[in-house]
GROMACS .gro file of C-alpha atoms in nm:
model
  368
    1MET     CA    1   6.060  11.704  12.282
    2LEU     CA    2   5.871  11.566  11.986
    3SER     CA    3   5.706  11.796  11.736
    4LYS     CA    4   5.343  11.758  11.628
    5ASN     CA    5   5.456  11.602  11.300
    6GLU     CA    6   5.678  11.356  11.484
    7ILE     CA    7   5.395  11.257  11.717
    8GLU     CA    8   5.176  11.182  11.416
    9ARG     CA    9   5.455  11.002  11.230
   10TYR     CA   10   5.557  10.771  11.516
   11ALA     CA   11   5.210  10.719  11.664
   12ARG     CA   12   5.222  10.341  11.631
   13HIS     CA   13   5.519  10.326  11.867
   14PHE     CA   14   5.348  10.499  12.159
   15PRO     CA   15   5.102  10.221  12.260
   16LEU     CA   16   5.383   9.964  12.281
   17PRO     CA   17   5.451   9.837  12.635
   18ASP     CA   18   5.771   9.987  12.781
   19PHE     CA   19   5.815  10.209  12.473
   20GLY     CA   20   5.580  10.506  12.469
   21MET     CA   21   5.688  10.863  12.402
   22ALA     CA   22   5.995  10.816  12.621
   23GLY     CA   23   6.126  10.549  12.386
   24GLN     CA   24   6.070  10.772  12.086
   25GLU     CA   25   6.258  11.056  12.250
   26LYS     CA   26   6.550  10.821  12.312
   27LEU     CA   27   6.550  10.735  11.943
   28LYS     CA   28   6.549  11.102  11.853
   29SER     CA   29   6.847  11.177  12.077
   30VAL     CA   30   7.078  10.900  11.952
   31ARG     CA   31   7.351  10.897  11.685
   32VAL     CA   32   7.383  10.567  11.498
   33LEU     CA   33   7.652  10.483  11.244
   34VAL     CA   34   7.582  10.214  10.983
   35VAL     CA   35   7.907  10.079  10.835
   36GLY     CA   36   7.830   9.940  10.491
   37CYS     CA   37   7.540  10.048  10.270
   38GLY     CA   38   7.491   9.715  10.094
   39GLY     CA   39   7.266   9.417  10.150
   40LEU     CA   40   7.250   9.456  10.528
   41GLY     CA   41   7.296   9.829  10.544
   42ASN     CA   42   6.993   9.892  10.323
   43PRO     CA   43   6.726   9.745  10.555
   44VAL     CA   44   6.909   9.860  10.869
   45SER     CA   45   6.922  10.222  10.756
   46GLN     CA   46   6.571  10.212  10.609
   47TYR     CA   47   6.405  10.089  10.928
   48LEU     CA   48   6.609  10.310  11.161
   49SER     CA   49   6.541  10.621  10.956
   50ALA     CA   50   6.170  10.536  10.944
   51ALA     CA   51   6.172  10.473  11.320
   52GLY     CA   52   6.307  10.821  11.393
   53VAL     CA   53   6.674  10.775  11.488
   54GLY     CA   54   6.784  11.135  11.539
   55HIS     CA   55   7.112  11.124  11.349
   56LEU     CA   56   7.198  10.840  11.112
   57GLY     CA   57   7.546  10.798  10.965
   58LEU     CA   58   7.603  10.599  10.645
   59LEU     CA   59   7.961  10.493  10.574
   60ASP     CA   60   8.054  10.330  10.243
   61ASN     CA   61   8.291  10.421   9.959
   62ASP     CA   62   8.150  10.169   9.710
   63LYS     CA   63   7.937  10.249   9.405
   64VAL     CA   64   7.605  10.096   9.302
   65ALA     CA   65   7.654   9.808   9.058
   66ILE     CA   66   7.392   9.608   8.875
   67GLY     CA   67   7.486   9.296   9.072
   68ASN     CA   68   7.386   9.478   9.392
   69LEU     CA   69   7.022   9.525   9.294
   70GLN     CA   70   6.933   9.162   9.365
   71ARG     CA   71   6.945   9.235   9.740
   72GLN     CA   72   7.020   9.607   9.793
   73VAL     CA   73   6.663   9.724   9.755
   74LEU     CA   74   6.716  10.094   9.831
   75TYR     CA   75   6.879  10.142   9.492
   76ASN     CA   76   6.754  10.122   9.134
   77GLN     CA   77   6.898  10.104   8.784
   78ASN     CA   78   6.914  10.483   8.753
   79LEU     CA   79   7.173  10.491   9.033
   80LEU     CA   80   7.427  10.255   8.871
   81GLY     CA   81   7.775  10.401   8.914
   82ASN     CA   82   7.670  10.643   9.189
   83GLY     CA   83   7.813  10.631   9.539
   84LYS     CA   84   7.612  10.416   9.778
   85ALA     CA   85   7.638  10.639  10.085
   86ASN     CA   86   7.515  10.955   9.912
   87SER     CA   87   7.248  10.765   9.716
   88ALA     CA   88   7.115  10.609  10.036
   89LYS     CA   89   7.114  10.948  10.209
   90LYS     CA   90   6.903  11.103   9.933
   91ILE     CA   91   6.652  10.817   9.937
   92LEU     CA   92   6.624  10.802  10.316
   93SER     CA   93   6.592  11.181  10.348
   94ALA     CA   94   6.286  11.157  10.126
   95LEU     CA   95   6.151  10.886  10.358
   96ASN     CA   96   6.196  11.094  10.674
   97SER     CA   97   6.287  11.462  10.662
   98GLU     CA   98   6.262  11.485  11.042
   99ILE     CA   99   6.600  11.321  11.100
  100GLU     CA  100   6.959  11.417  11.020
  101ILE     CA  101   7.156  11.190  10.786
  102THR     CA  102   7.530  11.207  10.721
  103ALA     CA  103   7.685  11.027  10.426
  104ILE     CA  104   8.052  10.931  10.471
  105ASP     CA  105   8.198  10.833  10.135
  106LYS     CA  106   8.516  10.682  10.278
  107ARG     CA  107   8.680  10.347  10.326
  108LEU     CA  108   8.721  10.262  10.693
  109THR     CA  109   9.087  10.205  10.780
  110ALA     CA  110   9.301  10.170  11.089
  111ASP     CA  111   9.413  10.529  11.029
  112ASN     CA  112   9.066  10.687  11.036
  113ALA     CA  113   8.847  10.443  11.232
  114LEU     CA  114   8.887  10.594  11.577
  115GLU     CA  115   8.825  10.946  11.449
  116ILE     CA  116   8.515  10.845  11.252
  117LEU     CA  117   8.357  10.621  11.518
  118ARG     CA  118   8.428  10.846  11.817
  119ASP     CA  119   8.125  11.074  11.773
  120TRP     CA  120   7.860  10.801  11.732
  121ASP     CA  121   7.663  10.636  12.013
  122LEU     CA  122   7.598  10.301  11.846
  123ILE     CA  123   7.780  10.125  11.561
  124ILE     CA  124   7.617   9.871  11.330
  125ASP     CA  125   7.844   9.641  11.132
  126CYS     CA  126   7.693   9.580  10.789
  127SER     CA  127   8.027   9.512  10.622
  128ASP     CA  128   8.104   9.213  10.404
  129ASN     CA  129   8.465   9.126  10.484
  130PHE     CA  130   8.673   9.005  10.777
  131PRO     CA  131   8.932   9.287  10.790
  132THR     CA  132   8.656   9.545  10.841
  133ARG     CA  133   8.481   9.330  11.103
  134TYR     CA  134   8.796   9.295  11.313
  135LEU     CA  135   8.880   9.663  11.264
  136LEU     CA  136   8.532   9.771  11.374
  137ASN     CA  137   8.542   9.541  11.673
  138ASP     CA  138   8.880   9.659  11.796
  139ALA     CA  139   8.794  10.026  11.744
  140CYS     CA  140   8.467   9.982  11.935
  141VAL     CA  141   8.649   9.812  12.223
  142LEU     CA  142   8.904  10.093  12.241
  143LEU     CA  143   8.626  10.356  12.229
  144ASP     CA  144   8.388  10.154  12.449
  145LYS     CA  145   8.114  10.157  12.183
  146THR     CA  146   7.841   9.897  12.146
  147LEU     CA  147   7.862   9.710  11.813
  148ILE     CA  148   7.578   9.523  11.643
  149TYR     CA  149   7.718   9.255  11.413
  150GLY     CA  150   7.546   9.089  11.118
  151SER     CA  151   7.663   8.869  10.834
  152ILE     CA  152   7.509   8.668  10.551
  153TYR     CA  153   7.642   8.396  10.325
  154GLN     CA  154   7.447   8.182  10.081
  155TYR     CA  155   7.137   8.079  10.283
  156GLU     CA  156   7.255   8.156  10.637
  157GLY     CA  157   7.269   8.472  10.844
  158GLN     CA  158   7.406   8.567  11.186
  159VAL     CA  159   7.348   8.850  11.434
  160SER     CA  160   7.504   8.932  11.769
  161VAL     CA  161   7.563   9.235  11.994
  162PHE     CA  162   7.910   9.311  12.126
  163ASN     CA  163   8.065   9.530  12.393
  164VAL     CA  164   7.762   9.628  12.602
  165ASP     CA  165   7.902   9.737  12.939
  166LYS     CA  166   8.224   9.555  12.846
  167SER     CA  167   8.047   9.233  12.748
  168ALA     CA  168   8.205   8.987  12.505
  169ASN     CA  169   8.331   9.119  12.174
  170TYR     CA  170   8.379   8.976  11.824
  171ARG     CA  171   8.720   8.828  11.913
  172ASP     CA  172   8.564   8.628  12.196
  173LEU     CA  173   8.340   8.462  11.940
  174PHE     CA  174   8.590   8.447  11.651
  175PRO     CA  175   8.944   8.472  11.795
  176LEU     CA  176   9.111   8.428  11.457
  177PRO     CA  177   8.992   8.494  11.101
  178PRO     CA  178   8.938   8.192  10.876
  179ASP     CA  179   9.167   8.103  10.588
  180PRO     CA  180   9.053   8.342  10.311
  181ALA     CA  181   9.042   8.055  10.061
  182SER     CA  182   8.805   7.858  10.284
  183VAL     CA  183   8.537   8.127  10.305
  184PRO     CA  184   8.450   8.274   9.963
  185ASN     CA  185   8.269   8.606   9.963
  186CYS     CA  186   7.915   8.650   9.834
  187GLU     CA  187   8.054   8.730   9.491
  188VAL     CA  188   8.191   8.378   9.469
  189GLY     CA  189   7.964   8.175   9.698
  190GLY     CA  190   7.640   8.362   9.638
  191VAL     CA  191   7.372   8.490   9.875
  192LEU     CA  192   6.992   8.476   9.875
  193GLY     CA  193   6.865   8.829   9.825
  194SER     CA  194   6.579   8.811  10.073
  195LEU     CA  195   6.817   8.688  10.345
  196ALA     CA  196   6.978   9.033  10.352
  197GLY     CA  197   6.640   9.184  10.437
  198ILE     CA  198   6.578   8.933  10.715
  199ILE     CA  199   6.915   8.971  10.887
  200GLY     CA  200   6.932   9.347  10.836
  201SER     CA  201   6.588   9.384  10.992
  202ILE     CA  202   6.703   9.183  11.294
  203GLN     CA  203   7.005   9.411  11.330
  204ALA     CA  204   6.773   9.713  11.322
  205ASN     CA  205   6.553   9.544  11.582
  206GLU     CA  206   6.854   9.493  11.811
  207ALA     CA  207   6.941   9.860  11.772
  208MET     CA  208   6.589   9.963  11.871
  209LYS     CA  209   6.601   9.741  12.181
  210ILE     CA  210   6.937   9.880  12.290
  211ILE     CA  211   6.848  10.244  12.229
  212CYS     CA  212   6.508  10.221  12.400
  213ASN     CA  213   6.625   9.984  12.673
  214ILE     CA  214   6.358   9.724  12.603
  215GLY     CA  215   6.361   9.347  12.565
  216GLU     CA  216   6.671   9.127  12.573
  217PRO     CA  217   6.939   9.218  12.317
  218LEU     CA  218   7.160   8.945  12.174
  219VAL     CA  219   7.443   9.016  12.418
  220GLU     CA  220   7.679   8.716  12.440
  221LYS     CA  221   7.433   8.531  12.215
  222LEU     CA  222   7.477   8.444  11.847
  223PHE     CA  223   7.152   8.427  11.650
  224ILE     CA  224   7.177   8.196  11.345
  225PHE     CA  225   6.906   8.179  11.080
  226ASP     CA  226   6.876   7.916  10.805
  227SER     CA  227   6.659   8.054  10.526
  228LEU     CA  228   6.620   7.713  10.361
  229THR     CA  229   6.444   7.561  10.660
  230SER     CA  230   6.321   7.884  10.824
  231GLN     CA  231   6.476   7.755  11.144
  232SER     CA  232   6.685   7.959  11.385
  233LYS     CA  233   6.895   7.892  11.690
  234VAL     CA  234   7.073   8.098  11.953
  235ILE     CA  235   7.418   7.998  12.076
  236LYS     CA  236   7.543   8.143  12.403
  237TYR     CA  237   7.909   8.238  12.447
  238ARG     CA  238   8.111   8.417  12.714
  239SER     CA  239   8.378   8.681  12.734
  240LYS     CA  240   8.732   8.544  12.719
  241GLN     CA  241   8.875   8.882  12.818
  242THR     CA  242   9.024   8.932  12.473
  243ARG     CA  243   8.959   9.305  12.519
  244ASP     CA  244   9.269   9.319  12.739
  245GLN     CA  245   9.477   9.226  12.435
  246ILE     CA  246   9.332   9.505  12.219
  247THR     CA  247   9.558   9.804  12.280
  248GLU     CA  248   9.587   9.954  11.931
  249LEU     CA  249   9.461   9.915  11.576
  250ILE     CA  250   9.672   9.697  11.347
  251ASP     CA  251   9.705   9.607  10.978
  252TYR     CA  252   9.382   9.409  10.939
  253GLU     CA  253   9.441   9.309  10.579
  254GLU     CA  254   9.761   9.135  10.688
  255PHE     CA  255   9.596   8.990  10.998
  256CYS     CA  256   9.320   8.832  10.789
  257SER     CA  257   9.551   8.704  10.514
  258ASN     CA  258   9.744   8.382  10.513
  259SER     CA  259  10.104   8.357  10.393
  260THR     CA  260  10.002   8.214  10.058
  261LYS     CA  261   9.778   8.506   9.981
  262LYS     CA  262  10.049   8.756  10.072
  263MET     CA  263  10.289   8.595   9.826
  264VAL     CA  264  10.063   8.648   9.523
  265LYS     CA  265  10.224   8.902   9.292
  266GLU     CA  266  10.014   9.194   9.173
  267VAL     CA  267   9.994   9.459   8.904
  268THR     CA  268   9.799   9.781   8.941
  269VAL     CA  269   9.541   9.893   8.687
  270LYS     CA  270   9.780  10.168   8.574
  271GLU     CA  271  10.053   9.911   8.514
  272LEU     CA  272   9.814   9.692   8.316
  273HIS     CA  273   9.692   9.993   8.117
  274ASP     CA  274  10.053  10.081   8.029
  275MET     CA  275  10.119   9.719   7.924
  276MET     CA  276   9.821   9.737   7.690
  277GLU     CA  277   9.919  10.077   7.551
  278ASN     CA  278  10.276   9.956   7.487
  279LYS     CA  279  10.141   9.637   7.325
  280GLU     CA  280  10.350   9.417   7.552
  281ASP     CA  281  10.334   9.042   7.499
  282PHE     CA  282  10.136   8.902   7.791
  283GLN     CA  283   9.826   8.692   7.854
  284LEU     CA  284   9.518   8.843   8.021
  285ILE     CA  285   9.277   8.598   8.185
  286ASP     CA  286   8.931   8.681   8.315
  287VAL     CA  287   8.806   8.432   8.577
  288ARG     CA  288   8.457   8.581   8.609
  289GLU     CA  289   8.142   8.415   8.481
  290PRO     CA  290   8.027   8.466   8.117
  291HIS     CA  291   7.731   8.685   8.218
  292GLU     CA  292   7.971   8.919   8.398
  293ALA     CA  293   8.200   8.944   8.097
  294ASP     CA  294   7.897   9.029   7.882
  295ILE     CA  295   7.843   9.341   8.094
  296SER     CA  296   8.202   9.468   8.090
  297THR     CA  297   8.527   9.318   7.968
  298LEU     CA  298   8.896   9.390   7.924
  299ASN     CA  299   8.900   9.144   7.633
  300GLY     CA  300   9.110   8.876   7.799
  301ASP     CA  301   9.074   8.499   7.776
  302LEU     CA  302   8.759   8.399   7.967
  303ILE     CA  303   8.821   8.104   8.202
  304PRO     CA  304   8.569   8.109   8.492
  305LEU     CA  305   8.722   8.024   8.829
  306GLY     CA  306   8.542   7.689   8.853
  307GLN     CA  307   8.680   7.585   8.513
  308VAL     CA  308   9.044   7.673   8.580
  309PRO     CA  309   9.144   7.312   8.676
  310ASP     CA  310   9.011   7.188   8.339
  311ASN     CA  311   9.196   7.455   8.143
  312GLU     CA  312   9.544   7.444   8.289
  313ASP     CA  313   9.688   7.386   7.941
  314LYS     CA  314   9.557   7.728   7.831
  315ILE     CA  315   9.775   7.916   8.083
  316ALA     CA  316  10.088   8.058   7.921
  317THR     CA  317  10.416   7.954   8.080
  318ASP     CA  318  10.657   8.158   7.866
  319LYS     CA  319  10.532   8.512   7.938
  320LYS     CA  320  10.364   8.725   8.201
  321VAL     CA  321  10.004   8.627   8.280
  322VAL     CA  322   9.768   8.881   8.440
  323VAL     CA  323   9.456   8.733   8.601
  324HIS     CA  324   9.158   8.945   8.695
  325CYS     CA  325   8.799   8.929   8.823
  326ARG     CA  326   8.558   9.186   8.963
  327SER     CA  327   8.748   9.274   9.281
  328GLY     CA  328   9.065   9.063   9.289
  329ALA     CA  329   8.933   8.787   9.516
  330ARG     CA  330   8.860   8.512   9.263
  331SER     CA  331   9.167   8.591   9.056
  332GLY     CA  332   9.381   8.561   9.369
  333GLN     CA  333   9.231   8.217   9.437
  334ALA     CA  334   9.300   8.111   9.078
  335ILE     CA  335   9.663   8.218   9.107
  336GLN     CA  336   9.707   8.034   9.437
  337TYR     CA  337   9.573   7.717   9.278
  338LEU     CA  338   9.787   7.743   8.964
  339GLU     CA  339  10.104   7.827   9.153
  340LYS     CA  340  10.057   7.531   9.384
  341LYS     CA  341   9.945   7.285   9.114
  342LEU     CA  342  10.172   7.384   8.827
  343GLY     CA  343  10.455   7.561   9.007
  344LEU     CA  344  10.415   7.874   8.791
  345ASP     CA  345  10.585   8.200   8.888
  346ASN     CA  346  10.466   8.420   8.600
  347LEU     CA  347  10.118   8.495   8.736
  348TYR     CA  348  10.006   8.842   8.847
  349ASN     CA  349   9.679   8.943   9.009
  350LEU     CA  350   9.512   9.266   8.894
  351ARG     CA  351   9.479   9.459   9.218
  352GLY     CA  352   9.117   9.564   9.272
  353GLY     CA  353   8.993   9.401   8.951
  354ILE     CA  354   8.731   9.555   8.725
  355LEU     CA  355   8.613   9.782   9.008
  356ALA     CA  356   8.957   9.945   9.034
  357TRP     CA  357   8.974   9.973   8.654
  358ALA     CA  358   8.642  10.162   8.659
  359ASP     CA  359   8.767  10.398   8.930
  360GLU     CA  360   9.100  10.479   8.767
  361ILE     CA  361   9.073  10.415   8.392
  362ASP     CA  362   8.724  10.371   8.249
  363PRO     CA  363   8.425  10.499   8.451
  364SER     CA  364   8.184  10.324   8.212
  365MET     CA  365   8.291   9.997   8.375
  366ALA     CA  366   8.115  10.116   8.692
  367LYS     CA  367   7.788   9.983   8.552
  368TYR     CA  368   7.918   9.640   8.649
   0.00000   0.00000   0.00000
């Protein structure tokens, strides 16, 4: 039953055809887990909390960085360095005190996914990487949970709904992950900030339709939106019975990596810190952009990723070279290029990049 305050709060829902008070009570009774509290997770969680979803889960182990604020509009500059899940919970609780919100400050893995997802009725994928997307999909198939997928890159966004009454799943649409080098993340390729709001809102809309049993959800349909032309299209696809091949969770980092990527040598932030403390003779290269280095730096040689081919002569060949970026993605690409082009075997990627350095060595770097 809805309280007097809830009836007043959600009054604009009641006149809607096929919605009414019954639809609102369905919203109140449901448990929805949002995986990823970034560009997509912000609008999804904001609209669902405002709409009156009874119990909202927010899963993310990342911290708010200044580069997030361009599209992650729940946060502000005062939250830099704070955990996203708990920050979002505090903000959304102030928006709607009638609902329950659980912050899960964890990284989703094959070891914990089934346990975490088991207690939620609906899962919304607001992640930003292929290993998590395949992990979420497989876990939802094994648990028979509906999954609402969304993704954004540069000027384009996509939305689809998987596993409704054993309908098609993510693997039916994307059987194999792309070559990591062929699909840069938003950090490298960029993304229009407002696009996150558009696609996240559509994901929230799909959730409302599914929960309230109204309209036609994007089941076995892929919605594609081009923000440059404001045009959209819907592509239909069918189940290929890939669910029969999903019997357990696997190593998704390995599944989504090609052989070249797995061969890149790495050093941990602790190992790099020890090298610095011991004043070892090595070269440190930062492949981020100048504006990033202005915010936080490890004082290495700055050679942005796009300029690496023009600066091959600046790469040391007679000693260890450690390459780093914000997260380890761009530096890994730089190493792959240099190893293939120059045949070097003295290159090491800093695992986790500046973000890992902030977590383990210098928390002040978290402002990045």
